[in-house]
Amino acid sequence: MGCGVTKSTQLQLKPCNRGNISVPAATAMRAALLIQRWYRQYVARLEMRRRCTWNIFQSIEYSGQQDHIKLYNFFGYLMDHFSSANSQRNLVSHMFGDSDLFLDMEWERHVCYKEIEVPDIYTGPHLFFPLTISNVTELVDAFKNKQKLHARYVLQLLGKTWTLLRLMPNISHVCTCKHKEITICGDLHGHLEDLLLIFYKNGFPSAETPYVFNGDFVDRGKESIEILLVLFAFLLLYPHDVHLNRGNHEDHIVNLRYGFTKEVLGKYQVHGKMILKLLQKIFSWLPLATVIDQKVLILHGGISDKTDLNVIAKLERHRFVSALRPLKRRGASARQKDAALEPDGDDELSAGRRRVQSLTHGTPLRFRPEFPRHSVHSESGRTGRSVEQELRERRRLAGLSLSSDSDPAQVLETDADEWKQIVDVLWSDPMSQNGCVPNEVRGGGCYWGPDVSQEVLDRHKLQMLIRSHECKQEGYEFCHNGRVLTIFSASNYYDVGSNRGAYIRLGPDLIPHFKQFQSSRSTRELTLRQSVGRTELSALQALRMQLFTHKSALIHEFQEYDPQCTGVISVKHWAAAVEKVLRLGLPWRVLRSQLVTSSTQDGQGTLDYHHWVNQLSVIQPSTEIANTSLLETLYKHHSNLESIFRMIDTDHSGLISFEEFRQTWKLLSSHLQMDISDKAISDLAESIDFNKDGSIDINEFMEAFRLVEHSRAETEAPPSPE
Amino acid sequence: MKYEQEEQVMSGLSGDARRVKSLCFVKFAEILLLESIITETQKRISNAFDVFDHECNKTVDVREIGTIILSLGCFPSEAELHDIIAELEDEEPAGFVRYEKFLPTMTKILLEHKFRPITEDLLLQAFKVLDPQKNGHLEPEELTKYLTQEGESFTQEEIDEMLSAAVDPDKNVILYKDFVSMMTFDDTR
């Protein structure tokens, strides 16, 4: 067999104790070797499949984030260059102007939970302030039993949390005090089960068991509000021993897209909007980083070559309500500034990865809609306010209040620097090469290399950086020669069986010890093979949906390779076309046979593409909507549409008027440079208005495309008194 | 060349020349076939490599190379694998394998069928050998002993994982024939 066996090859007779027949040692050894070799190869093939699946999920996730950021770059552009049409401008300012943004003191008066009565029939947990440990334990148990906390208590708890957070510095300094061990958790993303598992294994937070939670508490999972309430409750109980860092998902704009807004509105139908508004403020007041023993830095995303903790420590973090909201710039000078910030050479495509201008690197030329540009002066003429007043008002509305006597241009530059510091901290990812480049895959922050880690950590006299932000199969991963550690605490993040969660115990020696876990009984019972299989199916389904949304574009590309319209193209061309349209950087040829079950190929490396595309159909819209390409376009942009809808629906009523729907669509279509007639939109709107009352229910609209996540039914909270 | 044309050409030649001619045709066909095999093989290698090339810069962490090699369908022993990897790893900086080195090495391995595949039959044979009494099954403890003490021993994790899939939950034994069929069925998916 030619194998180099390192163990002793002495021929010892090791009879197996089964009856009288023994297996000669040499034979046993050869058989064992064979089985071992075979099995290891088998496991490797499984690992390959698992890794492919992972890449699929991750590409789709990141490209979704990129889309989202593109959208907001667009809105930012709109804000900078006021559009001509009065109505459009009103819509934009309506979306971005926060007319009920009170000053802090007024806000406190406004959030009056005292008027909210808790009825007798309420069976959920009661909170009494100041909180006690038994009260908090009761709260945790109530959530374990799927109960809901009454809105009154939610607002009360949030109000007190907000008051507390305002007293905290941007960077918390923690000491192990020579004997304590600190527990550090990564992303939780609404997975309450994982948090409870951590508490079960590790103990509740207390003076003896201090915790750091490193951001991304919400979105994606279905119990985000419960996680927040539990974390805040423990924070109020032990303000010196519980530390919360802000993550990129602690951002109301991101929440619009990734499920948290929907969750809160679903669970709290009457008071949801107030809760969300209060949370907006709380998120902006979350500290940005924690430092342990002045040696270990903990923050959510990462760093860049420009990261300066002294700058971060001094900035006013609450001014940056959303890391996605671009800073306001003056009309004319902004255009110059944009020009200076834009790099030469436009979005060149790297091997399949989409490149988008990142947030901190200027507005992309590509995404500017063709609005006739009016100067700031002509606009203000219409409103009757001076330019300065107008700008100040808009800045105030956007959440950035500036004192009137500071030089606007100078302040803006400082703003830009501070904003970049924050975006880098919340959105960056490490890479293995040296250097620091914009993070184009996510659309925000940067990719930083081992040299940057060394430089930044050494400059601040730090030993190590602990961050989260990226899902890891084992729940944690070292990089940059052990100086950077990623910790991720949401198990089964992509799907059941996709990954474990982990947390860190750090003692005075500052050596991290890991504890891994995976929630849900079913995953523990699955073998490796079964869990890989399941996740794979799920990823393929997600991929099929992505392909379907690009049907027309795909057919168009296929036809480019088929000038004679035979309906058949080579697999090689098929793969090139798919990558050109989707730009996910995936191995299409390998995936092809798994994407469509029936064979559409005649065995000679060619493919009947019409048939293949038809096989992808996954949705049957339940309403009779005639125009199928419009349908497809809407489906493709449904996440964006939903985000926009929710922004327009500022009173969170779940309804928008026809006019608003039409304007939304027009905005989006000009952004995407598509041409959809007003009539088509009106027809569509009418056909969706089922009860003919002149308004569209957002949820019904989404339902019309059967864009229902399989667990949506579970999130519909049972009717209960609020 | 079409059959009729071939016939025409062939009939115009002497016996030896004809033989040489057909040998040439065969050789030519072989070369074409081989070329397409090589291209296909290299495509497979490239695809597998790319899955682990996280930075899209044609390098892969050396710790993942083993998985890639095995997943391409060969069955080296641990020691053989170790040798291949040692050869492939970059000297400076250590810890990475570059595609330019990986491709030729791997192509050679695959085309030479250097590590004979272990078929279903062969695997079944191996199990049978460990069951001289022909009970049709093996006790988990026995198999554990063999696999963790003989050959290139399994780690605890490996044996645990294998047993979780192999042991029949009702009878608490390993019905190896079923096990082998089930595992090799995956290959045909």
XYZ file of C-alpha atoms in Angstrom, chain A residues 149-481:
333
model
C -43.163 42.260 28.909
C -45.857 44.923 29.079
C -45.129 48.104 27.114
C -45.258 50.202 30.267
C -42.408 48.258 31.825
C -40.525 48.238 28.557
C -40.627 52.018 28.337
C -39.763 52.386 31.982
C -36.798 50.066 31.646
C -35.617 51.726 28.466
C -35.957 55.181 29.993
C -33.775 54.238 32.919
C -31.274 52.563 30.624
C -31.018 55.690 28.568
C -30.396 57.813 31.641
C -27.653 55.457 32.749
C -25.963 55.206 29.366
C -25.633 58.964 29.099
C -23.338 58.869 32.089
C -20.986 56.387 30.495
C -17.852 57.263 28.579
C -17.256 56.214 24.977
C -14.657 53.704 26.077
C -15.177 51.740 29.275
C -12.144 50.702 31.248
C -12.401 47.474 33.163
C -10.068 45.813 35.563
C -9.754 42.137 36.388
C -8.488 43.318 39.746
C -6.074 40.422 40.009
C -8.733 37.812 40.646
C -11.801 38.185 38.485
C -12.510 36.520 35.213
C -14.386 38.509 32.660
C -16.767 36.860 30.206
C -16.904 38.250 26.696
C -19.750 37.462 24.303
C -20.021 38.247 20.612
C -22.978 38.767 18.274
C -26.287 37.481 19.560
C -28.632 38.625 16.792
C -31.870 37.939 18.541
C -30.986 34.363 19.511
C -32.368 34.377 23.015
C -31.790 30.664 23.366
C -28.060 31.205 22.980
C -27.989 33.953 25.598
C -29.879 31.748 28.024
C -27.484 28.914 27.285
C -24.541 31.161 28.093
C -26.151 32.233 31.364
C -26.848 28.621 32.177
C -23.287 27.502 31.554
C -21.550 30.566 32.868
C -23.863 32.146 35.400
C -25.828 35.370 35.411
C -23.935 38.647 35.331
C -22.928 39.810 38.811
C -20.090 41.479 40.632
C -18.223 38.166 40.602
C -19.136 37.380 36.997
C -18.653 40.520 34.949
C -19.627 40.452 31.265
C -18.853 42.337 28.102
C -21.397 42.050 25.279
C -19.812 43.047 22.036
C -22.691 44.411 19.970
C -25.201 43.122 17.393
C -27.799 42.137 19.962
C -30.665 42.554 17.496
C -31.840 41.725 13.969
C -32.277 38.448 12.134
C -33.232 36.364 15.179
C -36.801 36.586 16.425
C -36.227 37.535 20.044
C -34.175 40.691 19.708
C -36.290 42.849 21.996
C -36.143 40.225 24.719
C -32.372 40.091 24.512
C -32.175 43.863 24.805
C -34.481 43.926 27.787
C -32.507 41.243 29.586
C -29.168 42.911 28.870
C -30.461 46.313 29.940
C -31.978 44.868 33.084
C -28.633 43.389 34.088
C -26.941 46.632 33.150
C -29.203 48.530 35.535
C -28.591 45.966 38.251
C -24.822 45.884 37.896
C -23.723 48.990 36.031
C -20.055 48.407 36.860
C -20.030 44.771 35.871
C -22.003 44.677 32.648
C -20.546 46.373 29.591
C -22.345 46.789 26.303
C -20.554 47.810 23.126
C -22.408 49.169 20.158
C -22.537 47.006 17.046
C -23.364 47.940 13.457
C -26.853 46.538 13.973
C -27.546 48.908 16.858
C -28.732 51.306 14.209
C -32.347 52.040 13.361
C -31.686 52.197 9.643
C -30.131 48.759 9.591
C -33.000 47.524 11.754
C -35.477 48.568 9.085
C -34.056 45.969 6.806
C -32.960 43.152 9.038
C -36.060 42.506 11.053
C -35.811 44.254 14.393
C -38.194 47.079 13.499
C -40.683 44.544 12.222
C -40.349 42.463 15.363
C -41.008 45.370 17.700
C -43.970 46.634 15.724
C -45.406 43.173 15.602
C -45.065 42.557 19.312
C -46.068 46.043 20.457
C -48.764 47.292 18.168
C -49.782 50.318 20.168
C -46.497 51.475 21.677
C -44.044 50.014 19.204
C -43.183 53.304 17.579
C -42.384 54.980 20.848
C -40.267 52.051 21.881
C -38.367 52.249 18.610
C -37.804 55.972 18.958
C -36.442 55.533 22.428
C -34.226 52.716 21.252
C -32.821 54.970 18.551
C -31.512 57.233 21.259
C -30.294 54.359 23.391
C -28.341 52.855 20.509
C -26.604 56.141 19.863
C -25.620 56.279 23.513
C -24.130 52.800 23.673
C -20.400 52.918 24.371
C -18.106 52.140 21.485
C -15.397 50.043 23.120
C -14.171 48.392 26.279
C -10.573 48.063 27.429
C -9.505 45.437 29.959
C -6.523 46.047 32.186
C -5.383 48.619 29.621
C -4.191 45.713 27.518
C -7.125 44.125 25.735
C -9.339 46.183 23.444
C -12.851 44.964 22.749
C -15.017 46.492 20.059
C -17.532 45.227 17.552
C -16.118 45.426 14.017
C -12.478 46.366 14.010
C -9.969 49.071 13.263
C -8.331 50.914 10.433
C -4.919 52.473 10.009
C -6.482 55.759 11.134
C -7.997 54.441 14.345
C -7.184 56.693 17.263
C -8.678 55.815 20.614
C -8.014 59.308 21.913
C -10.232 60.765 19.213
C -12.851 58.127 19.885
C -12.757 58.776 23.612
C -13.463 62.462 23.115
C -16.118 62.587 20.414
C -19.811 62.994 21.134
C -20.972 59.542 20.242
C -24.703 60.207 20.521
C -24.587 62.607 17.611
C -24.038 59.687 15.288
C -27.473 58.210 15.480
C -26.852 55.960 12.546
C -23.480 54.997 11.144
C -25.133 54.782 7.754
C -26.483 58.273 7.636
C -24.061 60.343 5.666
C -23.046 63.686 7.006
C -24.733 66.772 5.678
C -22.574 68.891 3.475
C -23.040 72.345 2.011
C -24.353 72.607 -1.547
C -21.501 73.945 -3.662
C -18.567 73.122 -1.488
C -19.905 69.647 -1.018
C -19.711 68.980 -4.679
C -16.095 69.983 -4.635
C -15.480 67.865 -1.640
C -17.111 64.918 -3.336
C -14.865 65.392 -6.308
C -11.835 65.383 -4.059
C -12.923 62.260 -2.271
C -13.750 60.225 -5.302
C -10.873 58.068 -6.408
C -9.959 57.866 -10.042
C -10.862 54.776 -11.937
C -14.359 53.630 -11.392
C -15.764 50.441 -9.976
C -13.593 47.822 -11.553
C -14.736 44.366 -10.821
C -12.397 42.109 -9.031
C -12.781 38.361 -9.309
C -16.501 38.295 -8.884
C -16.687 40.457 -5.800
C -18.893 43.472 -6.163
C -17.237 46.780 -5.567
C -19.227 49.611 -4.169
C -17.973 52.873 -2.891
C -17.804 52.622 0.840
C -19.533 55.074 3.112
C -16.478 57.008 4.084
C -15.118 57.335 0.611
C -17.510 59.758 -1.008
C -20.702 59.418 -2.995
C -20.345 57.142 -5.974
C -20.747 58.734 -9.372
C -22.533 55.708 -10.670
C -25.519 56.005 -8.474
C -26.466 59.558 -9.131
C -29.907 59.811 -10.615
C -30.512 62.298 -13.342
C -32.122 65.061 -11.371
C -31.791 68.499 -12.817
C -29.524 70.245 -10.375
C -30.696 73.379 -8.761
C -28.376 75.383 -6.636
C -29.056 75.774 -2.983
C -29.881 79.433 -3.435
C -32.796 78.944 -5.766
C -34.270 76.360 -3.428
C -34.098 78.519 -0.377
C -35.724 81.319 -2.386
C -38.789 79.174 -2.529
C -38.938 78.365 1.117
C -38.248 81.928 2.160
C -35.476 80.985 4.532
C -31.867 81.948 4.210
C -29.399 79.349 3.045
C -27.718 79.188 6.398
C -30.957 78.720 8.230
C -32.062 76.062 5.822
C -28.838 74.122 6.226
C -28.858 74.406 9.954
C -32.411 73.242 10.077
C -31.634 70.240 7.919
C -28.623 69.332 9.994
C -30.653 69.526 13.106
C -33.294 67.336 11.601
C -30.713 64.833 10.512
C -29.609 64.484 14.103
C -26.458 66.518 13.969
C -26.897 69.666 15.976
C -24.117 72.167 15.660
C -23.669 75.325 17.608
C -24.277 78.293 15.407
C -21.025 80.036 16.067
C -18.621 77.324 14.971
C -17.199 77.543 11.507
C -19.348 75.137 9.524
C -16.678 74.037 7.096
C -14.177 73.262 9.824
C -16.701 71.475 11.965
C -17.761 69.377 9.046
C -14.249 68.109 8.547
C -13.981 67.077 12.175
C -17.356 65.471 11.812
C -16.137 63.506 8.844
C -13.088 62.252 10.749
C -15.094 61.282 13.776
C -17.690 59.622 11.626
C -15.005 57.588 9.901
C -13.574 56.516 13.256
C -16.970 55.207 14.287
C -17.788 53.517 10.994
C -14.394 51.793 11.017
C -14.962 50.551 14.559
C -18.397 49.160 13.745
C -17.988 47.758 10.233
C -14.398 46.694 9.506
C -13.121 43.166 8.911
C -9.591 41.748 9.161
C -7.742 40.399 6.148
C -4.577 38.373 5.933
C -2.597 40.695 3.679
C -0.895 43.798 4.921
C -2.458 47.169 4.346
C -5.818 48.851 4.819
C -8.386 49.045 2.032
C -12.033 50.098 1.914
C -14.396 47.267 2.777
C -16.223 47.083 -0.489
C -17.997 43.839 0.155
C -19.924 45.224 3.081
C -19.921 48.797 1.848
C -18.658 50.322 5.106
C -15.479 50.417 7.139
C -12.342 48.782 5.829
C -10.314 45.598 5.573
C -7.245 45.832 7.756
C -4.107 43.691 7.696
C -1.712 42.290 10.317
C 0.633 45.243 9.953
C -2.172 47.628 10.869
C -3.064 45.491 13.892
C 0.509 45.632 15.050
C 0.847 49.348 14.485
C -2.425 50.362 16.086
C -2.164 48.003 19.042
C 1.455 48.926 19.706
C 0.708 52.605 19.390
C -1.899 52.302 22.104
C 0.237 49.896 24.130
C -2.342 47.159 23.795
C -1.799 43.438 23.635
C -4.802 42.162 21.807
C -7.994 43.086 19.991
C -11.188 41.127 20.539
C -13.926 41.795 18.020
C -17.046 40.144 16.590
C -19.033 41.029 13.455
C -18.184 37.903 11.473
C -19.751 34.498 11.880
C -17.203 31.736 12.508
C -17.885 28.050 12.318
C -16.364 27.245 15.675
C -17.676 30.425 17.278
C -14.246 31.971 17.500
C -11.125 32.441 15.413
C -7.688 33.959 15.838
C -5.882 35.894 13.177
C -2.997 38.327 12.763
C -0.566 36.147 14.673
